[in-house]
Amino acid sequence: MPYYRQMGEIPPKRHTQFRRDDGGLHTEELMGEEGFSYDSALLYHLYPPTALTAIEEVEMEDQAMSPNHPLRPRHFKTHKLKEGGDPVTGRHVLLSNSDVSISYVACDDDSGLFRNAIGDEVAYIEAGSGRLESVFGALPFKMGDYVVIPSTTIHRWVLDDDATFRALFIEASGGHVGPPRRYLSRNGQLLEHAPYCERDLHGPTELILVDEEEVDVLVKHRGGLTRFQFGNHPFDVVGWDGCLYPYTFSIHDFEPITGRIHQPPPVHQTFEGPNFVICSFVPRKFDYHPDSIPAPYHHSNVDSDEMIFYHEGNFMSRKGSGIEPGSISLHPGGHTHGPQPGSVAASIGKEGTEELAVMVDTFKPLDIGPGGWDSEEDKYAWTWLEGR
Ligand SMILES: [Fe+2]
């Protein structure tokens, strides 16, 4: 739902003749969501984006998922996972259900061209920087950015050499990710009570034109993985406009909503997807009622599983649990969770927090994938026992 943008050259009227320098016509492509009934963009290509020279099946690595059974709260240390590959092929699947898949990657290589035809992707950048190159142009990203990539956007990750790229990938299994509806006007403008506004959303900064033939693109689709070879490089777009394009939003631009007493997790909500939400916990002043308790109360999430990725800070409410930067906690529905013993009392009188974390709440149980099993710290379930 980002607002209207335009880049490069486009004709003054849509669906009219727009000629190349050689007199031929540009190829106009409408990339539209939900049939022709939701956000869309019009892209103007030098060559038809339909011209394929080869199609081949690509074998998928086995990412077998298994239920969280017996049911238990879990702790995964993502920094224990093997580094390698690239931001597309190096993903370790941690958790998934029929609505969303959550994976982690630590790598140094650029990716090849990729198109996720299943749903929107959101990458949260834990470390590293670079640019997401796509048919919409180059989109710079850095640590702390959410990179939102609409489904079917052909793109590649180009990494800077400054640090190992580390990111959490949240992939919708169909459907789209955007700002919470309650923060939008009827026409889609971010309202005054939203924790961010359009100025905080950053689109591509420059178009990319690549003149190459027979170019491979890996396509992830409901049937598996397919390699398309395009007759011309997909980066042949001379201009586009519309409300559908990749964008970044820095977690540091999320303005926390605080109060006299503890505010519920929805105040941290940043994005919504089909049957899941993404929330940002950012440095903020604590509650200012004279008797307030800044630590969260124990809660039983009747209808959701809750995973939190801990990026930076000392995570006061998880004290003594072994949670550290790079950790993920999974608190499933059916298990009441809350701060570790001592944290509630220790929080009283504290002025604020420097914690930085990303939470994904899902409305269906999350199964555990190879990345979860390979990084689990199995003592977490018992960390509420001592000092209670
Ligand atoms: Fe919680």
mmCIF file of C-alpha atoms and ligand atoms in Angstrom:
data_model
loop_
_atom_site.group_PDB
_atom_site.id
_atom_site.type_symbol
_atom_site.label_atom_id
_atom_site.label_comp_id
_atom_site.label_asym_id
_atom_site.label_seq_id
_atom_site.Cartn_x
_atom_site.Cartn_y
_atom_site.Cartn_z
ATOM 1 C CA MET A 1 0.000 0.000 0.000
ATOM 2 C CA PRO A 2 2.818 2.514 -0.211
ATOM 3 C CA TYR A 3 1.674 5.726 -1.764
ATOM 4 C CA TYR A 4 1.932 6.684 -5.431
ATOM 5 C CA ARG A 5 5.406 7.007 -6.906
ATOM 6 C CA GLN A 6 6.788 7.467 -10.360
ATOM 7 C CA MET A 7 10.285 6.841 -11.720
ATOM 8 C CA GLY A 8 11.835 7.328 -15.145
ATOM 9 C CA GLU A 9 9.883 7.994 -18.304
ATOM 10 C CA ILE A 10 6.222 7.129 -18.666
ATOM 11 C CA PRO A 11 3.654 8.290 -21.241
ATOM 12 C CA PRO A 12 1.289 11.045 -20.100
ATOM 13 C CA LYS A 13 -1.716 8.734 -20.573
ATOM 14 C CA ARG A 14 -1.749 5.046 -19.599
ATOM 15 C CA HIS A 15 -2.309 2.414 -22.271
ATOM 16 C CA THR A 16 -1.245 4.711 -25.095
ATOM 17 C CA GLN A 17 1.621 4.608 -27.586
ATOM 18 C CA PHE A 18 4.994 5.078 -25.922
ATOM 19 C CA ARG A 19 7.821 4.673 -28.367
ATOM 20 C CA ARG A 20 11.455 3.678 -27.964
ATOM 21 C CA ASP A 21 14.240 5.688 -29.596
ATOM 22 C CA ASP A 22 14.194 3.237 -32.532
ATOM 23 C CA GLY A 23 10.494 3.923 -33.163
ATOM 24 C CA GLY A 24 9.252 0.610 -31.765
ATOM 25 C CA LEU A 25 6.776 0.450 -28.915
ATOM 26 C CA HIS A 26 7.715 -0.082 -25.308
ATOM 27 C CA THR A 27 5.917 -3.011 -23.694
ATOM 28 C CA GLU A 28 3.531 -1.915 -20.977
ATOM 29 C CA GLU A 29 3.045 -4.330 -18.058
ATOM 30 C CA LEU A 30 0.434 -3.960 -15.335
ATOM 31 C CA MET A 31 1.606 -5.688 -12.166
ATOM 32 C CA GLY A 32 -1.587 -5.834 -10.124
ATOM 33 C CA GLU A 33 -2.717 -7.512 -6.926
ATOM 34 C CA GLU A 34 -6.018 -9.263 -6.292
ATOM 35 C CA GLY A 35 -6.951 -9.427 -9.922
ATOM 36 C CA PHE A 36 -7.390 -5.840 -11.021
ATOM 37 C CA SER A 37 -8.888 -4.781 -7.691
ATOM 38 C CA TYR A 38 -5.994 -3.808 -5.420
ATOM 39 C CA ASP A 39 -2.631 -2.013 -5.599
ATOM 40 C CA SER A 40 -0.803 -2.035 -8.917
ATOM 41 C CA ALA A 41 2.036 -0.550 -10.917
ATOM 42 C CA LEU A 42 2.490 0.065 -14.642
ATOM 43 C CA LEU A 43 5.971 -0.754 -15.917
ATOM 44 C CA TYR A 44 7.376 0.178 -19.328
ATOM 45 C CA HIS A 45 9.843 -2.376 -20.722
ATOM 46 C CA LEU A 46 12.167 -2.134 -23.700
ATOM 47 C CA TYR A 47 11.332 -5.771 -24.494
ATOM 48 C CA PRO A 48 8.326 -8.014 -23.811
ATOM 49 C CA PRO A 49 8.636 -9.490 -20.286
ATOM 50 C CA THR A 50 6.927 -12.606 -21.649
ATOM 51 C CA ALA A 51 9.736 -13.802 -23.933
ATOM 52 C CA LEU A 52 11.196 -16.989 -22.436
ATOM 53 C CA THR A 53 13.989 -19.029 -23.976
ATOM 54 C CA ALA A 54 14.013 -21.924 -21.491
ATOM 55 C CA ILE A 55 12.023 -23.337 -18.553
ATOM 56 C CA GLU A 56 13.375 -25.964 -16.211
ATOM 57 C CA GLU A 57 12.447 -27.542 -12.896
ATOM 58 C CA VAL A 58 14.771 -26.880 -9.960
ATOM 59 C CA GLU A 59 14.974 -29.349 -7.115
ATOM 60 C CA MET A 60 14.058 -27.923 -3.722
ATOM 61 C CA GLU A 61 16.091 -28.629 -0.635
ATOM 62 C CA ASP A 62 14.048 -30.607 1.877
ATOM 63 C CA GLN A 63 12.690 -28.214 4.517
ATOM 64 C CA ALA A 64 10.507 -30.718 6.358
ATOM 65 C CA MET A 65 8.433 -29.112 9.098
ATOM 66 C CA SER A 66 7.202 -30.820 12.250
ATOM 67 C CA PRO A 67 4.654 -29.714 14.854
ATOM 68 C CA ASN A 68 5.697 -28.134 18.157
ATOM 69 C CA HIS A 69 4.922 -31.402 19.927
ATOM 70 C CA PRO A 70 5.071 -32.015 22.810
ATOM 71 C CA LEU A 71 4.030 -28.390 23.163
ATOM 72 C CA ARG A 72 6.719 -26.224 24.758
ATOM 73 C CA PRO A 73 8.105 -22.705 24.718
ATOM 74 C CA ARG A 74 11.324 -22.690 22.746
ATOM 75 C CA HIS A 75 14.519 -20.731 22.301
ATOM 76 C CA PHE A 76 16.465 -20.733 19.031
ATOM 77 C CA LYS A 77 19.923 -19.204 18.708
ATOM 78 C CA THR A 78 20.111 -18.084 15.102
ATOM 79 C CA HIS A 79 23.812 -17.275 15.376
ATOM 80 C CA LYS A 80 24.486 -21.003 15.758
ATOM 81 C CA LEU A 81 23.169 -21.650 12.240
ATOM 82 C CA LYS A 82 25.575 -22.337 9.413
ATOM 83 C CA GLU A 83 26.633 -19.272 7.454
ATOM 84 C CA GLY A 84 26.730 -19.452 3.688
ATOM 85 C CA GLY A 85 24.888 -19.200 0.418
ATOM 86 C CA ASP A 86 23.084 -15.988 -0.411
ATOM 87 C CA PRO A 87 19.992 -14.154 0.836
ATOM 88 C CA VAL A 88 17.750 -16.379 -1.288
ATOM 89 C CA THR A 89 19.355 -19.814 -1.198
ATOM 90 C CA GLY A 90 20.933 -19.553 2.266
ATOM 91 C CA ARG A 91 17.651 -19.378 4.231
ATOM 92 C CA HIS A 92 17.221 -21.735 7.158
ATOM 93 C CA VAL A 93 13.511 -22.255 7.732
ATOM 94 C CA LEU A 94 12.811 -21.849 11.439
ATOM 95 C CA LEU A 95 9.040 -21.753 11.718
ATOM 96 C CA SER A 96 6.062 -21.929 9.406
ATOM 97 C CA ASN A 97 2.370 -22.586 9.070
ATOM 98 C CA SER A 98 -0.025 -22.358 6.144
ATOM 99 C CA ASP A 99 0.061 -18.519 6.285
ATOM 100 C CA VAL A 100 3.687 -17.585 6.800
ATOM 101 C CA SER A 101 7.232 -18.937 6.757
ATOM 102 C CA ILE A 102 10.008 -17.467 8.908
ATOM 103 C CA SER A 103 13.636 -18.123 8.069
ATOM 104 C CA TYR A 104 17.083 -16.802 8.912
ATOM 105 C CA VAL A 105 20.131 -16.239 6.760
ATOM 106 C CA ALA A 106 23.758 -15.321 7.445
ATOM 107 C CA CYS A 107 25.826 -15.015 4.284
ATOM 108 C CA ASP A 108 28.247 -12.946 2.204
ATOM 109 C CA ASP A 109 27.271 -13.711 -1.399
ATOM 110 C CA ASP A 110 24.943 -11.726 -3.646
ATOM 111 C CA SER A 111 21.850 -13.585 -4.795
ATOM 112 C CA GLY A 112 20.861 -14.413 -8.346
ATOM 113 C CA LEU A 113 17.636 -13.066 -9.807
ATOM 114 C CA PHE A 114 14.624 -14.314 -7.865
ATOM 115 C CA ARG A 115 10.840 -14.022 -8.007
ATOM 116 C CA ASN A 116 8.651 -15.202 -5.138
ATOM 117 C CA ALA A 117 5.297 -15.878 -6.797
ATOM 118 C CA ILE A 118 3.655 -17.138 -3.596
ATOM 119 C CA GLY A 119 3.356 -14.019 -1.444
ATOM 120 C CA ASP A 120 5.017 -10.834 -0.223
ATOM 121 C CA GLU A 121 8.328 -11.065 1.606
ATOM 122 C CA VAL A 122 9.593 -8.901 4.437
ATOM 123 C CA ALA A 123 13.274 -9.071 5.354
ATOM 124 C CA TYR A 124 14.418 -7.579 8.642
ATOM 125 C CA ILE A 125 18.101 -6.676 8.361
ATOM 126 C CA GLU A 126 20.034 -7.618 11.494
ATOM 127 C CA ALA A 127 23.445 -6.806 10.025
ATOM 128 C CA GLY A 128 24.986 -5.663 6.765
ATOM 129 C CA SER A 129 23.907 -3.303 4.040
ATOM 130 C CA GLY A 130 23.556 -3.214 0.296
ATOM 131 C CA ARG A 131 20.842 -2.732 -2.259
ATOM 132 C CA LEU A 132 17.882 -4.687 -3.453
ATOM 133 C CA GLU A 133 17.952 -4.457 -7.238
ATOM 134 C CA SER A 134 14.640 -5.048 -8.975
ATOM 135 C CA VAL A 135 12.604 -4.180 -12.036
ATOM 136 C CA PHE A 136 11.610 -1.077 -10.038
ATOM 137 C CA GLY A 137 15.237 0.056 -9.598
ATOM 138 C CA ALA A 138 17.808 0.027 -6.807
ATOM 139 C CA LEU A 139 16.606 0.129 -3.208
ATOM 140 C CA PRO A 140 19.381 0.705 -0.636
ATOM 141 C CA PHE A 141 19.046 -1.084 2.714
ATOM 142 C CA LYS A 142 20.950 -1.120 5.998
ATOM 143 C CA MET A 143 20.871 -2.622 9.458
ATOM 144 C CA GLY A 144 17.483 -2.191 11.135
ATOM 145 C CA ASP A 145 15.551 -1.875 7.885
ATOM 146 C CA TYR A 146 12.475 -3.839 6.982
ATOM 147 C CA VAL A 147 12.637 -4.527 3.248
ATOM 148 C CA VAL A 148 9.149 -5.196 1.889
ATOM 149 C CA ILE A 149 9.091 -6.990 -1.472
ATOM 150 C CA PRO A 150 5.766 -7.442 -3.265
ATOM 151 C CA SER A 151 5.095 -10.929 -4.568
ATOM 152 C CA THR A 152 6.385 -11.594 -8.137
ATOM 153 C CA THR A 153 8.872 -8.684 -8.120
ATOM 154 C CA ILE A 154 11.985 -9.911 -9.952
ATOM 155 C CA HIS A 155 14.903 -8.892 -7.756
ATOM 156 C CA ARG A 156 18.379 -9.715 -6.503
ATOM 157 C CA TRP A 157 20.268 -8.930 -3.321
ATOM 158 C CA VAL A 158 23.564 -7.074 -3.829
ATOM 159 C CA LEU A 159 25.529 -6.931 -0.586
ATOM 160 C CA ASP A 160 28.137 -4.436 0.596
ATOM 161 C CA ASP A 161 31.335 -5.892 2.026
ATOM 162 C CA ASP A 162 31.009 -4.090 5.371
ATOM 163 C CA ALA A 163 29.637 -7.003 7.426
ATOM 164 C CA THR A 164 28.165 -10.469 7.090
ATOM 165 C CA PHE A 165 24.593 -10.068 5.946
ATOM 166 C CA ARG A 166 22.189 -11.325 8.598
ATOM 167 C CA ALA A 167 18.442 -11.163 8.151
ATOM 168 C CA LEU A 168 15.160 -12.603 9.270
ATOM 169 C CA PHE A 169 12.847 -13.378 6.340
ATOM 170 C CA ILE A 170 9.088 -13.367 6.831
ATOM 171 C CA GLU A 171 7.339 -14.776 3.773
ATOM 172 C CA ALA A 172 3.559 -14.625 3.390
ATOM 173 C CA SER A 173 2.194 -17.859 1.975
ATOM 174 C CA GLY A 174 -0.179 -15.929 -0.236
ATOM 175 C CA GLY A 175 -1.453 -12.416 0.085
ATOM 176 C CA HIS A 176 0.128 -9.136 0.967
ATOM 177 C CA VAL A 177 1.896 -7.323 3.775
ATOM 178 C CA GLY A 178 1.329 -3.661 4.582
ATOM 179 C CA PRO A 179 0.661 -1.147 7.346
ATOM 180 C CA PRO A 180 -2.142 -2.093 9.763
ATOM 181 C CA ARG A 181 -5.542 -1.113 8.352
ATOM 182 C CA ARG A 182 -6.484 0.790 11.508
ATOM 183 C CA TYR A 183 -3.701 3.286 10.775
ATOM 184 C CA LEU A 184 -4.981 4.056 7.271
ATOM 185 C CA SER A 185 -7.566 6.530 6.053
ATOM 186 C CA ARG A 186 -10.313 5.290 3.725
ATOM 187 C CA ASN A 187 -8.043 6.263 0.843
ATOM 188 C CA GLY A 188 -4.960 4.624 2.312
ATOM 189 C CA GLN A 189 -3.109 7.570 3.853
ATOM 190 C CA LEU A 190 -1.308 6.880 7.132
ATOM 191 C CA LEU A 191 -3.272 8.616 9.896
ATOM 192 C CA GLU A 192 -1.939 10.870 12.651
ATOM 193 C CA HIS A 193 -2.078 8.133 15.306
ATOM 194 C CA ALA A 194 0.086 5.775 13.213
ATOM 195 C CA PRO A 195 3.602 5.168 14.579
ATOM 196 C CA TYR A 196 5.117 6.135 11.216
ATOM 197 C CA CYS A 197 4.161 8.055 8.091
ATOM 198 C CA GLU A 198 4.822 8.068 4.373
ATOM 199 C CA ARG A 199 8.064 10.035 4.843
ATOM 200 C CA ASP A 200 9.483 6.989 6.631
ATOM 201 C CA LEU A 201 8.845 4.649 3.683
ATOM 202 C CA HIS A 202 11.663 4.657 1.160
ATOM 203 C CA GLY A 203 11.283 3.472 -2.417
ATOM 204 C CA PRO A 204 13.847 2.707 -5.108
ATOM 205 C CA THR A 205 16.266 5.537 -5.765
ATOM 206 C CA GLU A 206 17.380 4.886 -9.364
ATOM 207 C CA LEU A 207 16.351 2.707 -12.278
ATOM 208 C CA ILE A 208 18.633 -0.097 -13.440
ATOM 209 C CA LEU A 209 18.993 -0.938 -17.121
ATOM 210 C CA VAL A 210 20.932 -4.089 -18.008
ATOM 211 C CA ASP A 211 21.379 -5.063 -21.652
ATOM 212 C CA GLU A 212 21.832 -8.842 -21.586
ATOM 213 C CA GLU A 213 20.239 -11.815 -23.279
ATOM 214 C CA GLU A 214 19.256 -15.253 -21.975
ATOM 215 C CA VAL A 215 19.049 -14.379 -18.293
ATOM 216 C CA ASP A 216 18.040 -16.861 -15.574
ATOM 217 C CA VAL A 217 15.449 -16.072 -12.897
ATOM 218 C CA LEU A 218 14.612 -18.508 -10.101
ATOM 219 C CA VAL A 219 10.855 -18.565 -9.511
ATOM 220 C CA LYS A 220 9.375 -19.850 -6.270
ATOM 221 C CA HIS A 221 5.771 -20.895 -6.820
ATOM 222 C CA ARG A 222 3.180 -23.161 -5.275
ATOM 223 C CA GLY A 223 4.433 -26.165 -7.212
ATOM 224 C CA GLY A 224 8.095 -25.722 -6.201
ATOM 225 C CA LEU A 225 11.006 -23.981 -7.882
ATOM 226 C CA THR A 226 11.341 -23.270 -11.610
ATOM 227 C CA ARG A 227 14.126 -21.581 -13.523
ATOM 228 C CA PHE A 228 12.919 -19.232 -16.240
ATOM 229 C CA GLN A 229 15.406 -18.069 -18.830
ATOM 230 C CA PHE A 230 14.277 -14.727 -20.237
ATOM 231 C CA GLY A 231 15.227 -13.633 -23.750
ATOM 232 C CA ASN A 232 16.261 -10.235 -22.384
ATOM 233 C CA HIS A 233 17.340 -9.100 -18.960
ATOM 234 C CA PRO A 234 14.236 -8.264 -16.850
ATOM 235 C CA PHE A 235 15.952 -5.024 -15.813
ATOM 236 C CA ASP A 236 14.849 -3.228 -18.992
ATOM 237 C CA VAL A 237 12.290 -0.896 -17.379
ATOM 238 C CA VAL A 238 12.615 2.726 -18.510
ATOM 239 C CA GLY A 239 9.860 3.993 -16.218
ATOM 240 C CA TRP A 240 7.026 2.946 -13.943
ATOM 241 C CA ASP A 241 4.366 4.407 -11.716
ATOM 242 C CA GLY A 242 1.792 3.221 -9.208
ATOM 243 C CA CYS A 243 1.351 2.120 -5.621
ATOM 244 C CA LEU A 244 3.068 -1.262 -5.809
ATOM 245 C CA TYR A 245 6.857 -1.468 -5.435
ATOM 246 C CA PRO A 246 9.469 -2.638 -2.931
ATOM 247 C CA TYR A 247 10.237 -0.270 -0.095
ATOM 248 C CA THR A 248 12.172 -0.036 3.143
ATOM 249 C CA PHE A 249 11.151 1.128 6.575
ATOM 250 C CA SER A 250 13.736 1.505 9.335
ATOM 251 C CA ILE A 251 12.796 0.150 12.745
ATOM 252 C CA HIS A 252 14.535 3.281 14.104
ATOM 253 C CA ASP A 253 11.782 5.377 12.496
ATOM 254 C CA PHE A 254 9.067 3.542 14.421
ATOM 255 C CA GLU A 255 7.739 6.044 16.969
ATOM 256 C CA PRO A 256 6.820 4.060 20.076
ATOM 257 C CA ILE A 257 3.396 4.586 21.611
ATOM 258 C CA THR A 258 3.765 4.762 25.398
ATOM 259 C CA GLY A 259 1.449 5.411 28.330
ATOM 260 C CA ARG A 260 1.102 5.771 32.089
ATOM 261 C CA ILE A 261 0.632 2.026 32.431
ATOM 262 C CA HIS A 262 1.821 -0.923 30.358
ATOM 263 C CA GLN A 263 0.685 -0.691 26.743
ATOM 264 C CA PRO A 264 -0.454 -3.912 25.031
ATOM 265 C CA PRO A 265 1.558 -5.459 22.177
ATOM 266 C CA PRO A 266 -0.702 -4.063 19.392
ATOM 267 C CA VAL A 267 0.891 -0.622 19.974
ATOM 268 C CA HIS A 268 4.082 -2.132 18.576
ATOM 269 C CA GLN A 269 2.396 -3.396 15.415
ATOM 270 C CA THR A 270 4.210 -2.312 12.274
ATOM 271 C CA PHE A 271 2.776 -4.468 9.485
ATOM 272 C CA GLU A 272 -0.038 -6.906 8.952
ATOM 273 C CA GLY A 273 -0.211 -9.877 6.622
ATOM 274 C CA PRO A 274 -2.835 -12.538 6.073
ATOM 275 C CA ASN A 275 -3.274 -14.147 9.517
ATOM 276 C CA PHE A 276 -0.091 -12.707 11.005
ATOM 277 C CA VAL A 277 1.274 -9.415 12.312
ATOM 278 C CA ILE A 278 4.786 -7.966 12.576
ATOM 279 C CA CYS A 279 5.641 -5.761 15.574
ATOM 280 C CA SER A 280 8.671 -3.618 16.474
ATOM 281 C CA PHE A 281 9.949 -3.244 20.023
ATOM 282 C CA VAL A 282 12.140 -0.153 20.019
ATOM 283 C CA PRO A 283 14.018 1.954 22.594
ATOM 284 C CA ARG A 284 11.416 3.932 24.522
ATOM 285 C CA LYS A 285 10.557 5.566 27.796
ATOM 286 C CA PHE A 286 8.754 3.333 30.242
ATOM 287 C CA ASP A 287 5.307 3.801 31.750
ATOM 288 C CA TYR A 288 5.014 6.851 33.990
ATOM 289 C CA HIS A 289 2.184 6.089 36.439
ATOM 290 C CA PRO A 290 3.796 6.362 39.927
ATOM 291 C CA ASP A 291 2.959 2.702 40.620
ATOM 292 C CA SER A 292 3.458 1.372 37.100
ATOM 293 C CA ILE A 293 5.152 -1.952 36.381
ATOM 294 C CA PRO A 294 7.094 -1.605 33.129
ATOM 295 C CA ALA A 295 7.631 -5.356 32.622
ATOM 296 C CA PRO A 296 4.813 -7.046 30.716
ATOM 297 C CA TYR A 297 2.168 -8.994 32.595
ATOM 298 C CA HIS A 298 1.899 -12.734 32.094
ATOM 299 C CA HIS A 299 -0.318 -13.514 29.195
ATOM 300 C CA SER A 300 -2.029 -16.379 27.539
ATOM 301 C CA ASN A 301 -2.358 -15.769 23.819
ATOM 302 C CA VAL A 302 -5.548 -17.712 23.266
ATOM 303 C CA ASP A 303 -5.479 -17.517 19.494
ATOM 304 C CA SER A 304 -1.851 -17.086 18.502
ATOM 305 C CA ASP A 305 1.724 -18.277 18.542
ATOM 306 C CA GLU A 306 4.262 -15.541 19.258
ATOM 307 C CA MET A 307 7.864 -15.441 18.136
ATOM 308 C CA ILE A 308 10.301 -12.677 19.018
ATOM 309 C CA PHE A 309 13.649 -12.045 17.379
ATOM 310 C CA TYR A 310 15.961 -10.207 19.790
ATOM 311 C CA HIS A 311 18.260 -7.829 17.923
ATOM 312 C CA GLU A 312 19.919 -5.517 20.454
ATOM 313 C CA GLY A 313 19.698 -4.695 24.154
ATOM 314 C CA ASN A 314 19.640 -6.601 27.430
ATOM 315 C CA PHE A 315 16.033 -7.888 27.278
ATOM 316 C CA MET A 316 15.067 -7.163 30.857
ATOM 317 C CA SER A 317 11.983 -9.376 30.934
ATOM 318 C CA ARG A 318 13.964 -12.411 29.693
ATOM 319 C CA LYS A 319 16.698 -12.076 32.366
ATOM 320 C CA GLY A 320 18.252 -15.423 33.286
ATOM 321 C CA SER A 321 16.653 -17.212 30.330
ATOM 322 C CA GLY A 322 19.737 -17.304 28.112
ATOM 323 C CA ILE A 323 18.064 -15.024 25.535
ATOM 324 C CA GLU A 324 20.679 -12.820 23.850
ATOM 325 C CA PRO A 325 21.035 -10.842 20.607
ATOM 326 C CA GLY A 326 20.255 -13.201 17.724
ATOM 327 C CA SER A 327 17.934 -15.327 19.865
ATOM 328 C CA ILE A 328 14.357 -16.166 18.964
ATOM 329 C CA SER A 329 11.753 -17.146 21.539
ATOM 330 C CA LEU A 330 8.631 -19.058 20.560
ATOM 331 C CA HIS A 331 5.748 -18.785 22.976
ATOM 332 C CA PRO A 332 2.983 -20.954 21.555
ATOM 333 C CA GLY A 333 -0.742 -20.735 22.142
ATOM 334 C CA GLY A 334 -1.605 -23.148 24.936
ATOM 335 C CA HIS A 335 1.321 -21.978 27.074
ATOM 336 C CA THR A 336 0.912 -18.953 29.345
ATOM 337 C CA HIS A 337 4.088 -16.910 29.171
ATOM 338 C CA GLY A 338 5.532 -13.941 30.970
ATOM 339 C CA PRO A 339 8.695 -12.360 32.286
ATOM 340 C CA GLN A 340 11.335 -14.553 33.888
ATOM 341 C CA PRO A 341 11.307 -14.555 37.728
ATOM 342 C CA GLY A 342 12.618 -11.348 39.277
ATOM 343 C CA SER A 343 12.080 -9.314 36.109
ATOM 344 C CA VAL A 344 8.792 -7.774 37.210
ATOM 345 C CA ALA A 345 10.204 -6.401 40.481
ATOM 346 C CA ALA A 346 13.451 -5.374 38.769
ATOM 347 C CA SER A 347 11.563 -3.309 36.190
ATOM 348 C CA ILE A 348 9.897 -1.052 38.778
ATOM 349 C CA GLY A 349 11.392 2.415 38.717
ATOM 350 C CA LYS A 350 13.273 1.896 35.463
ATOM 351 C CA GLU A 351 13.061 4.914 33.153
ATOM 352 C CA GLY A 352 13.253 3.243 29.792
ATOM 353 C CA THR A 353 14.615 0.466 27.633
ATOM 354 C CA GLU A 354 17.174 0.202 24.827
ATOM 355 C CA GLU A 355 15.786 -3.109 23.603
ATOM 356 C CA LEU A 356 15.313 -3.694 19.895
ATOM 357 C CA ALA A 357 13.277 -6.706 18.825
ATOM 358 C CA VAL A 358 10.909 -7.894 16.115
ATOM 359 C CA MET A 359 7.852 -9.976 16.895
ATOM 360 C CA VAL A 360 5.690 -12.075 14.607
ATOM 361 C CA ASP A 361 2.339 -13.233 15.970
ATOM 362 C CA THR A 362 0.503 -15.837 13.933
ATOM 363 C CA PHE A 363 -3.091 -16.927 14.224
ATOM 364 C CA LYS A 364 -2.334 -20.569 13.512
ATOM 365 C CA PRO A 365 0.234 -22.728 15.314
ATOM 366 C CA LEU A 366 3.784 -22.612 14.003
ATOM 367 C CA ASP A 367 5.558 -25.794 13.006
ATOM 368 C CA ILE A 368 9.305 -26.059 13.460
ATOM 369 C CA GLY A 369 11.725 -26.423 10.554
ATOM 370 C CA PRO A 370 15.326 -27.587 10.227
ATOM 371 C CA GLY A 371 16.684 -24.148 11.172
ATOM 372 C CA GLY A 372 14.700 -24.306 14.408
ATOM 373 C CA TRP A 373 15.786 -27.803 15.393
ATOM 374 C CA ASP A 374 19.429 -27.032 14.501
ATOM 375 C CA SER A 375 19.553 -23.937 16.726
ATOM 376 C CA GLU A 376 17.367 -24.852 19.694
ATOM 377 C CA GLU A 377 18.537 -24.310 23.279
ATOM 378 C CA ASP A 378 16.506 -26.948 25.018
ATOM 379 C CA LYS A 379 16.609 -25.609 28.596
ATOM 380 C CA TYR A 380 14.411 -22.582 27.890
ATOM 381 C CA ALA A 381 11.150 -24.245 28.984
ATOM 382 C CA TRP A 382 12.435 -24.512 32.572
ATOM 383 C CA THR A 383 13.759 -20.948 32.977
ATOM 384 C CA TRP A 384 10.707 -19.703 34.906
ATOM 385 C CA LEU A 385 11.392 -22.170 37.755
ATOM 386 C CA GLU A 386 14.376 -20.642 39.525
ATOM 387 C CA GLY A 387 13.683 -17.669 41.806
ATOM 388 C CA ARG A 388 9.903 -17.823 41.458
HETATM 389 FE FE FE B 1 4.094 -12.150 24.739
#
